[in-house]
Amino acid sequence: MDLTTPALQRDIALISHHFSRHNLLCTHSHCLTSTSSFVPPRICSWNSFSCRRPRILARRPPCKRQIACRAITEATPESNDNRGKDRDDSGSAEMVESENKLKNDDDDDDDDNIQEKDGDLEVSSGSPLPGMKQYGELIKVPKATIDILRDQVFGFDSFFVTGQEPYEGGVLFKGNLRGKATTSYEKLSKRMQDKFGDQYKLFLLINPEDDKPVAVVVPKQTLLPESTAVPEWFAAGAFGLVTLFTLLLRNVPALQSNLLSTFDNLEMLKEGLPGALVTTFVLVSHEVGHLLVARDIGVKLGVPYFVPSWQIGSFGAITRIVSIVSNRQDLLKLAVAGPMAGFLLGFTLFLLGFILPPNDGIGIVVDSAIFHESFLAGGVAKLLLGDALKEGAQLSVNPLVLWAWAGLLINAINSIPAGELDGGRISFALWGRKVSTRLTGVTLALLGVSSFFSDVAFYWAVLLFFLQRGPIAPLSEEISEPENNYIGLGITVLLLGLLVCLPYPFPFTTDRMSFDL
């Protein structure tokens, strides 16, 4: 067989040119070897990319695309040069068409992860992180904007983009974070402000799927607060009135046994006014702590909704964070401020209740077993009362002890590390989204078990599950950890809440046995 015919030489030259152009070293083709290791077959009928099985010196793993090479076992003789010429022209035309197709495919590789329609980015049905509340109509991000973000906003000095994909109404960029997250976020935010003004919002987050940094750009218009059918102040006022009633009722034992009789004896509610005022004072200090820190860090809060409770007067207040929090340290400041203020005031009043004598000289007679319900309360009572605190003994204490204790318990409940409670926000700020989500699940499970033994645990589990189990909305920058001093405050609040809720397990007195010798 003569392998030196003009037609065959032209075919070999064209195929070699195509392979060298597309680099068989796994750049664009489902390749097996490089051009230097490709040896033409002994017997071959070249038709576009169909050939007999070639001898390959080295095999490589398959890549993304494949240029097919079909093995032909039967020889196809060439009768004359005209047939070779026709085959040459046909093969050349098919080869050019294939090259153009591959070139077009290469041009589309840059946007493989982007869904486009009419020049705009399609909206994705899912998101890498929950909690992104979008209130306006979804706005598609133009492709030109995506190109500017990728090429002019992100960069080697801040966040090097390696991929992108749709994100509910925006774009998620995957890549490598350069330097400190706080510094990189400032650079990216400034560049976005210079390019687009206030049109888009940037988030620098941790993707829970692989724990790697991602940058999310969302149109700011979709993040505007939603409007409610009922004005917030009207709804909050209604909840506040009911909470005031339950606070009064809690301090009037004569009415607790028969709630229907309350409406016939409204004047008796005045007896519960001092206790209601003390507990309310602790609750208000909690909310004021949140408000002061929110103003300091530039975060807008919603109107607090006080939650009534038949058992302890109130479950505290639900306060929404309306604006976007900058980072985990600011979230930690905001979440710690309320419980810390409530714990400080409540604990101070609790100590004063043991020190100050009751106004009537008698106070309230309680069983010493009540102090077993709280590790903190039992420990303080044992420290201050000493041997006077005995098992089964009746004690006369200042009512301030019980009123302040109720305030401490309300703060402790709000410090539970779950959902959008203060404790949940603290755990999110301390350990990140993934850990806080797991803590929420564990806490709900523990509350569910505790519900069999405590009415308070049951009602709080229901309230948490339906209203505040989360997730927490994304922060502008969720990667940087808080400073150590704020971490200490957060852990202190969580420990105080735990000490208030856990029972006191030790006996108050130790029986001493004497032996006659």
Coordinates of C-alpha atoms in Angstrom, one line a residue:
M1 CA 0.0 0.0 0.0
D2 CA 1.4 3.4 -1.0
L3 CA 1.0 5.9 1.8
T4 CA 2.5 8.8 -0.2
T5 CA -0.4 9.7 -2.4
P6 CA -1.1 13.4 -2.7
A7 CA -4.6 13.1 -1.2
L8 CA -3.5 11.2 1.8
Q9 CA -0.6 13.6 2.5
R10 CA -3.1 16.5 2.4
D11 CA -5.4 14.7 4.8
I12 CA -2.6 14.0 7.2
A13 CA -1.4 17.6 7.1
L14 CA -4.9 18.9 7.8
I15 CA -5.5 16.5 10.7
S16 CA -2.1 17.3 12.2
H17 CA -2.9 21.0 11.8
H18 CA -6.2 20.6 13.6
F19 CA -4.8 18.6 16.4
S20 CA -1.9 21.1 17.0
R21 CA -4.4 24.0 16.9
H22 CA -6.6 22.5 19.6
N23 CA -3.8 21.2 21.7
L24 CA -4.3 17.6 22.4
L25 CA -2.8 18.0 25.9
C26 CA -6.3 18.2 27.4
T27 CA -7.1 21.8 26.7
H28 CA -10.3 21.6 24.6
S29 CA -10.5 17.9 23.5
H30 CA -11.2 14.6 25.0
C31 CA -7.6 13.8 24.2
L32 CA -5.4 10.8 24.3
T33 CA -1.9 12.1 23.4
S34 CA 0.0 15.1 22.1
T35 CA 0.8 15.8 18.5
S36 CA 4.4 14.6 19.0
S37 CA 3.2 11.1 20.0
F38 CA 0.6 10.7 17.2
V39 CA 1.7 8.3 14.4
P40 CA -0.5 7.9 11.3
P41 CA -2.0 4.5 10.8
R42 CA -0.7 2.0 8.4
I43 CA -4.0 1.7 6.6
C44 CA -6.3 4.6 6.8
S45 CA -9.4 6.1 5.1
W46 CA -9.6 9.7 6.2
N47 CA -13.0 11.1 6.4
S48 CA -13.2 14.2 8.6
F49 CA -12.3 12.7 12.0
S50 CA -12.8 9.1 11.2
C51 CA -9.8 6.9 10.9
R52 CA -8.4 3.5 11.5
R53 CA -7.0 2.7 14.9
P54 CA -3.7 4.7 15.3
R55 CA -0.7 3.7 17.3
I56 CA -0.5 5.8 20.4
L57 CA 2.6 6.1 22.4
A58 CA 1.1 7.4 25.6
R59 CA -2.5 7.5 26.8
R60 CA -3.9 10.2 29.1
P61 CA -7.1 10.4 31.1
P62 CA -10.2 11.6 29.2
C63 CA -11.0 15.3 29.3
K64 CA -14.1 17.3 28.7
R65 CA -14.7 17.0 25.0
Q66 CA -13.8 14.2 22.6
I67 CA -12.7 14.3 19.0
A68 CA -13.8 11.0 17.8
C69 CA -11.5 8.7 15.9
R70 CA -13.4 5.7 14.5
A71 CA -11.4 2.5 13.9
I72 CA -12.0 0.9 10.5
T73 CA -11.0 -2.7 10.0
E74 CA -11.5 -2.9 6.3
A75 CA -9.3 -1.2 3.8
T76 CA -10.8 1.3 1.3
P77 CA -8.7 1.3 -1.8
E78 CA -8.2 4.5 -3.7
S79 CA -8.8 4.0 -7.4
N80 CA -7.7 7.3 -8.8
D81 CA -6.7 10.8 -7.9
N82 CA -10.1 12.3 -8.7
R83 CA -11.7 10.3 -6.0
G84 CA -8.9 11.4 -3.6
K85 CA -9.4 15.0 -4.6
D86 CA -13.2 14.8 -4.0
R87 CA -12.5 13.2 -0.7
D88 CA -9.9 15.8 0.1
D89 CA -12.3 18.7 -0.6
S90 CA -15.1 17.0 1.4
G91 CA -12.9 16.3 4.3
S92 CA -11.5 19.9 4.3
A93 CA -15.0 21.4 4.3
E94 CA -16.1 19.1 7.1
M95 CA -12.9 19.9 9.0
V96 CA -13.5 23.7 8.7
E97 CA -17.1 23.3 9.9
S98 CA -15.9 21.2 12.9
E99 CA -13.3 23.8 13.8
N100 CA -15.9 26.6 13.7
K101 CA -18.2 24.6 15.9
L102 CA -15.4 23.9 18.4
K103 CA -14.5 27.6 18.4
N104 CA -18.0 28.6 19.1
D105 CA -18.1 26.0 22.0
D106 CA -14.9 27.5 23.3
D107 CA -16.4 31.0 23.3
D108 CA -19.4 29.7 25.4
D109 CA -17.1 28.1 28.0
D110 CA -16.8 31.4 29.9
D111 CA -20.5 31.4 30.6
D112 CA -21.1 27.7 31.2
N113 CA -22.4 28.4 34.7
I114 CA -24.6 31.3 33.8
Q115 CA -28.1 31.0 32.4
E116 CA -28.9 33.9 30.1
K117 CA -32.0 35.0 28.4
D118 CA -32.4 38.2 26.4
G119 CA -29.0 39.4 27.7
D120 CA -30.0 39.1 31.3
L121 CA -29.2 36.5 34.0
E122 CA -31.9 34.0 34.7
V123 CA -33.1 33.8 38.3
S124 CA -32.1 30.6 40.1
S125 CA -34.6 28.6 42.1
G126 CA -32.2 27.9 45.0
S127 CA -29.6 29.7 47.0
P128 CA -26.4 28.5 48.9
L129 CA -27.5 30.1 52.1
P130 CA -31.0 30.4 53.6
G131 CA -32.4 33.6 55.2
M132 CA -32.2 35.9 52.1
K133 CA -35.6 37.7 52.2
Q134 CA -36.4 39.4 49.0
Y135 CA -39.5 41.6 49.0
G136 CA -39.5 43.3 45.7
E137 CA -39.8 41.8 42.2
L138 CA -36.9 39.8 41.0
I139 CA -34.6 41.8 38.9
K140 CA -32.3 40.1 36.3
V141 CA -28.7 41.2 36.3
P142 CA -27.5 42.2 32.8
K143 CA -24.6 40.3 31.4
A144 CA -22.7 43.5 30.9
T145 CA -22.9 44.1 34.6
I146 CA -21.7 40.6 35.4
D147 CA -18.7 41.2 33.1
I148 CA -17.8 44.4 34.9
L149 CA -18.1 42.8 38.3
R150 CA -15.9 39.9 37.3
D151 CA -13.3 41.9 35.4
Q152 CA -13.2 45.3 37.2
V153 CA -14.6 44.8 40.7
F154 CA -13.1 41.5 41.7
G155 CA -9.4 40.9 41.4
F156 CA -6.2 39.3 42.6
D157 CA -5.9 41.7 45.5
S158 CA -9.4 41.0 47.0
F159 CA -11.4 38.1 45.6
F160 CA -10.2 36.1 42.6
V161 CA -13.2 34.7 40.7
T162 CA -13.0 31.1 39.5
G163 CA -16.7 30.5 38.7
Q164 CA -20.1 32.0 38.9
E165 CA -23.7 30.9 38.9
P166 CA -27.2 32.4 39.4
Y167 CA -28.3 33.3 42.9
E168 CA -31.9 34.2 43.6
G169 CA -32.2 37.5 41.8
G170 CA -28.4 38.0 41.7
V171 CA -25.1 36.3 41.0
L172 CA -22.9 34.1 43.2
F173 CA -19.2 34.3 42.5
K174 CA -16.9 31.4 43.6
G175 CA -13.2 32.0 44.0
N176 CA -10.3 32.6 46.3
L177 CA -10.3 35.2 49.0
R178 CA -7.2 37.3 49.2
G179 CA -6.0 38.7 52.6
K180 CA -8.4 39.5 55.4
A181 CA -12.1 39.3 54.7
T182 CA -12.8 42.7 56.2
T183 CA -10.2 44.5 54.1
S184 CA -11.3 42.6 50.9
Y185 CA -14.9 43.5 51.5
E186 CA -14.1 47.2 51.9
K187 CA -12.2 47.1 48.6
L188 CA -15.0 45.3 46.7
S189 CA -17.7 47.6 48.2
K190 CA -15.8 50.7 47.2
R191 CA -15.3 49.5 43.6
M192 CA -19.0 48.5 43.4
Q193 CA -20.0 51.9 44.7
D194 CA -17.8 53.6 42.1
K195 CA -19.2 51.5 39.2
F196 CA -22.9 51.1 40.1
G197 CA -23.6 53.5 43.0
D198 CA -26.2 52.0 45.4
Q199 CA -27.8 49.7 42.7
Y200 CA -26.3 46.5 44.0
K201 CA -25.6 44.9 47.4
L202 CA -22.5 42.8 48.0
F203 CA -22.4 39.8 50.5
L204 CA -19.2 38.0 51.4
L205 CA -20.3 34.6 52.8
I206 CA -19.3 31.1 53.6
N207 CA -20.9 28.5 51.3
P208 CA -22.1 25.7 53.7
E209 CA -21.7 23.1 50.9
D210 CA -17.9 23.3 50.9
D211 CA -17.1 25.9 53.6
K212 CA -15.4 28.1 51.1
P213 CA -15.8 31.9 50.6
V214 CA -18.3 33.1 48.1
A215 CA -19.3 36.6 47.0
V216 CA -23.0 37.3 46.2
V217 CA -24.2 40.4 44.4
V218 CA -28.0 41.1 44.6
P219 CA -29.9 44.1 43.3
K220 CA -30.6 46.4 46.3
Q221 CA -34.1 47.1 45.2
T222 CA -35.1 43.5 46.0
L223 CA -34.0 43.9 49.6
L224 CA -36.3 46.7 50.5
P225 CA -38.4 46.1 53.7
E226 CA -41.8 44.6 53.1
S227 CA -44.9 46.5 54.1
T228 CA -47.4 44.9 56.5
A229 CA -51.2 45.1 56.3
V230 CA -51.4 46.0 60.0
P231 CA -49.2 48.9 61.2
E232 CA -46.4 47.6 63.5
W233 CA -47.1 50.0 66.3
F234 CA -50.8 48.9 66.5
A235 CA -50.0 45.2 66.6
A236 CA -47.1 45.7 69.0
G237 CA -49.4 47.8 71.3
A238 CA -52.0 45.0 71.3
F239 CA -49.4 42.4 72.3
G240 CA -48.1 44.8 75.0
L241 CA -51.5 45.2 76.6
V242 CA -52.0 41.5 76.8
T243 CA -48.5 41.1 78.2
L244 CA -49.2 43.7 80.9
F245 CA -52.3 41.8 81.9
T246 CA -50.4 38.5 82.2
L247 CA -47.7 40.2 84.3
L248 CA -50.3 41.6 86.7
L249 CA -52.1 38.3 86.8
R250 CA -48.9 36.4 87.7
N251 CA -48.5 38.3 90.9
V252 CA -52.1 37.8 92.1
P253 CA -52.4 34.1 93.1
A254 CA -56.0 34.5 94.1
L255 CA -56.9 35.1 90.4
Q256 CA -54.7 32.5 88.9
S257 CA -56.8 29.6 90.0
N258 CA -59.9 31.0 88.2
L259 CA -59.1 33.2 85.2
L260 CA -62.8 33.9 84.5
S261 CA -63.1 35.6 87.9
T262 CA -60.5 38.2 86.8
F263 CA -63.1 40.2 84.9
D264 CA -65.3 40.5 88.0
N265 CA -62.4 41.5 90.2
L266 CA -60.3 43.8 88.1
E267 CA -59.4 45.9 91.2
M268 CA -57.5 42.9 92.5
L269 CA -55.0 43.3 89.7
K270 CA -53.6 46.3 91.5
E271 CA -52.0 43.9 93.9
G272 CA -49.8 42.6 91.2
L273 CA -48.7 46.1 90.0
P274 CA -45.4 46.2 92.0
G275 CA -44.2 42.9 90.7
A276 CA -45.3 43.7 87.2
L277 CA -43.4 46.9 87.3
V278 CA -40.2 45.3 88.4
T279 CA -40.4 42.6 85.8
T280 CA -41.3 45.1 83.1
F281 CA -38.3 47.2 84.2
V282 CA -36.0 44.3 83.5
L283 CA -37.7 43.6 80.2
V284 CA -37.4 47.3 79.1
S285 CA -33.7 47.4 80.1
H286 CA -33.2 44.4 77.8
E287 CA -34.8 46.2 74.8
V288 CA -33.0 49.5 75.6
G289 CA -29.7 47.7 75.5
H290 CA -30.5 46.4 72.0
L291 CA -31.6 49.8 70.8
L292 CA -28.5 51.7 72.0
V293 CA -26.1 49.3 70.4
A294 CA -28.2 49.2 67.2
R295 CA -27.9 53.0 66.9
D296 CA -24.2 52.8 67.5
I297 CA -23.5 50.3 64.7
G298 CA -26.1 51.7 62.3
V299 CA -28.6 48.9 62.4
K300 CA -32.4 49.5 62.2
L301 CA -34.6 47.4 64.5
G302 CA -38.3 46.8 64.2
V303 CA -40.9 47.4 66.8
P304 CA -40.6 45.0 69.8
Y305 CA -43.5 42.5 70.2
F306 CA -43.8 41.5 73.8
V307 CA -45.0 37.9 74.1
P308 CA -47.5 37.2 77.0
S309 CA -47.1 34.1 79.2
W310 CA -49.5 32.7 81.8
Q311 CA -46.7 31.0 83.6
I312 CA -44.0 33.8 84.1
G313 CA -45.9 36.9 82.9
S314 CA -44.0 37.3 79.6
F315 CA -41.6 35.4 77.3
G316 CA -39.8 38.6 76.4
A317 CA -40.0 40.4 73.1
I318 CA -39.5 39.5 69.5
T319 CA -37.5 42.3 67.8
R320 CA -36.7 42.0 64.1
I321 CA -33.5 43.3 62.6
V322 CA -34.8 45.3 59.6
S323 CA -31.5 46.4 58.0
I324 CA -28.5 44.3 57.1
V325 CA -25.8 43.8 59.8
S326 CA -22.3 44.4 58.6
N327 CA -20.4 41.5 60.2
R328 CA -20.4 39.0 62.9
Q329 CA -18.8 41.3 65.5
D330 CA -21.6 43.8 65.0
L331 CA -24.2 41.1 65.3
L332 CA -22.5 39.9 68.5
K333 CA -22.6 43.4 70.0
L334 CA -26.3 43.7 69.2
A335 CA -27.3 40.3 70.5
V336 CA -25.2 40.6 73.7
A337 CA -26.4 44.1 74.6
G338 CA -30.0 43.1 75.5
P339 CA -29.4 40.0 77.7
M340 CA -26.4 41.7 79.4
A341 CA -28.4 44.7 80.4
G342 CA -31.3 42.5 81.6
F343 CA -29.0 40.1 83.5
L344 CA -27.1 43.0 85.3
L345 CA -30.3 44.7 86.4
G346 CA -32.1 41.5 87.3
F347 CA -29.2 40.1 89.2
T348 CA -28.8 43.4 91.2
L349 CA -32.5 43.4 92.1
F350 CA -32.3 39.7 93.0
L351 CA -29.4 40.4 95.5
L352 CA -31.3 43.4 96.9
G353 CA -34.2 41.2 97.6
F354 CA -32.1 39.1 100.0
I355 CA -30.5 42.1 101.6
L356 CA -33.5 44.4 102.1
P357 CA -36.3 43.4 104.5
P358 CA -39.8 43.3 103.2
N359 CA -42.0 46.4 103.7
D360 CA -44.6 44.6 105.8
G361 CA -42.0 42.7 107.8
I362 CA -43.3 39.4 106.6
G363 CA -42.8 39.3 102.8
I364 CA -43.7 36.1 100.9
V365 CA -43.4 32.7 102.5
V366 CA -41.9 30.2 100.1
D367 CA -40.7 26.6 100.4
S368 CA -36.9 26.3 100.2
A369 CA -37.4 23.7 97.4
I370 CA -38.2 26.5 95.0
F371 CA -34.5 27.5 94.9
H372 CA -33.7 24.1 93.4
E373 CA -35.3 25.2 90.2
S374 CA -32.3 27.4 89.2
F375 CA -28.6 26.8 89.7
L376 CA -27.9 30.5 89.9
A377 CA -30.8 31.3 92.3
G378 CA -30.0 28.3 94.5
G379 CA -26.3 29.1 94.6
V380 CA -26.9 32.7 95.6
A381 CA -29.5 31.8 98.1
K382 CA -27.2 29.2 99.7
L383 CA -24.4 31.7 99.8
L384 CA -26.4 34.5 101.4
L385 CA -28.8 32.6 103.7
G386 CA -26.3 29.9 104.9
D387 CA -27.8 27.4 107.3
A388 CA -31.1 29.1 107.3
L389 CA -31.7 27.5 103.9
K390 CA -32.7 23.9 104.8
E391 CA -34.5 21.2 102.9
G392 CA -38.3 21.4 103.6
A393 CA -38.1 24.6 105.5
Q394 CA -40.4 27.6 105.0
L395 CA -38.7 30.9 104.3
S396 CA -39.9 34.5 104.4
V397 CA -38.3 36.5 101.6
N398 CA -38.8 39.9 100.1
P399 CA -41.1 39.7 97.0
L400 CA -38.4 41.5 95.1
V401 CA -36.5 38.1 95.0
L402 CA -39.3 36.5 93.0
W403 CA -39.9 39.5 90.8
A404 CA -36.3 39.9 89.9
W405 CA -36.0 36.1 89.4
A406 CA -38.8 36.3 86.8
G407 CA -36.8 38.9 84.9
L408 CA -33.7 36.8 85.0
L409 CA -35.6 33.8 83.7
I410 CA -37.1 35.8 80.8
N411 CA -33.6 36.9 79.9
A412 CA -32.3 33.4 80.2
I413 CA -35.0 32.0 77.8
N414 CA -34.1 34.6 75.3
S415 CA -30.4 33.6 75.6
I416 CA -31.2 30.0 74.4
P417 CA -28.8 29.3 71.4
A418 CA -31.5 28.8 68.8
G419 CA -32.9 30.5 65.7
E420 CA -33.3 34.3 65.9
L421 CA -33.3 34.5 69.6
D422 CA -30.5 36.5 71.2
G423 CA -28.7 33.3 72.0
G424 CA -29.1 32.1 68.5
R425 CA -27.6 35.3 67.1
I426 CA -24.8 35.0 69.7
S427 CA -23.9 31.5 68.6
F428 CA -24.0 32.5 64.9
A429 CA -21.6 35.4 65.6
L430 CA -19.3 33.2 67.6
W431 CA -19.1 30.0 65.5
G432 CA -20.7 30.7 62.2
R433 CA -23.9 29.7 60.4
K434 CA -23.4 26.0 60.2
V435 CA -22.7 25.5 63.9
S436 CA -25.6 27.8 64.9
T437 CA -28.0 25.8 62.7
R438 CA -26.9 22.6 64.4
L439 CA -27.3 24.2 67.8
T440 CA -30.8 25.2 66.9
G441 CA -31.7 21.7 66.1
V442 CA -30.3 20.3 69.3
T443 CA -32.0 23.0 71.3
L444 CA -35.4 22.3 69.8
A445 CA -34.9 18.6 70.5
L446 CA -34.0 19.3 74.2
L447 CA -37.0 21.6 74.5
G448 CA -39.2 19.0 73.1
V449 CA -38.0 16.5 75.7
S450 CA -38.3 19.1 78.5
S451 CA -41.9 19.8 77.4
F452 CA -43.0 16.5 79.1
F453 CA -41.9 18.0 82.4
S454 CA -42.4 21.7 82.1
D455 CA -45.2 23.8 80.7
V456 CA -42.8 26.7 80.1
A457 CA -40.5 24.5 78.0
F458 CA -43.6 23.4 76.0
Y459 CA -44.9 26.8 75.2
W460 CA -41.4 28.2 74.5
A461 CA -40.7 25.3 72.1
V462 CA -43.9 26.0 70.2
L463 CA -43.1 29.7 70.0
L464 CA -39.5 29.1 68.9
F465 CA -40.5 26.6 66.3
F466 CA -43.1 28.7 64.6
L467 CA -41.8 32.2 65.1
Q468 CA -38.1 32.3 65.7
R469 CA -36.3 29.2 64.6
G470 CA -34.5 31.1 61.9
P471 CA -32.6 31.2 59.7
I472 CA -30.7 34.5 60.4
A473 CA -30.5 36.7 57.3
P474 CA -27.1 36.9 55.7
L475 CA -24.6 39.5 57.0
S476 CA -22.7 41.7 54.6
E477 CA -19.5 39.9 55.6
E478 CA -19.8 36.6 57.5
I479 CA -16.2 35.4 57.3
S480 CA -14.3 37.5 59.9
E481 CA -14.6 36.4 63.5
P482 CA -15.3 38.8 66.4
E483 CA -12.5 40.1 68.7
N484 CA -11.7 38.1 71.8
N485 CA -13.2 40.6 74.2
Y486 CA -16.6 40.4 72.5
I487 CA -16.3 36.6 72.3
G488 CA -15.9 36.6 76.1
L489 CA -19.1 38.6 76.5
G490 CA -21.0 36.3 74.2
I491 CA -19.9 33.2 76.1
T492 CA -20.7 34.9 79.4
V493 CA -24.3 35.6 78.3
L494 CA -24.8 32.0 77.2
L495 CA -23.4 30.7 80.5
L496 CA -25.6 33.0 82.5
G497 CA -28.7 31.8 80.6
L498 CA -27.6 28.2 81.2
L499 CA -27.1 28.8 85.0
V500 CA -30.5 30.4 85.4
C501 CA -32.3 27.5 83.5
L502 CA -30.4 24.5 85.0
P503 CA -31.7 23.2 88.3
Y504 CA -29.6 23.3 91.5
P505 CA -28.7 19.7 92.1
F506 CA -27.0 19.8 95.6
P507 CA -28.8 19.6 98.9
F508 CA -29.0 22.7 101.0
T509 CA -28.2 21.0 104.2
T510 CA -26.0 18.0 105.2
D511 CA -27.3 15.8 107.9
R512 CA -24.6 15.1 110.5
M513 CA -24.6 11.8 112.3
S514 CA -23.3 11.6 115.9
F515 CA -22.2 8.5 117.6
D516 CA -22.1 7.9 121.3
L517 CA -18.8 6.5 122.4

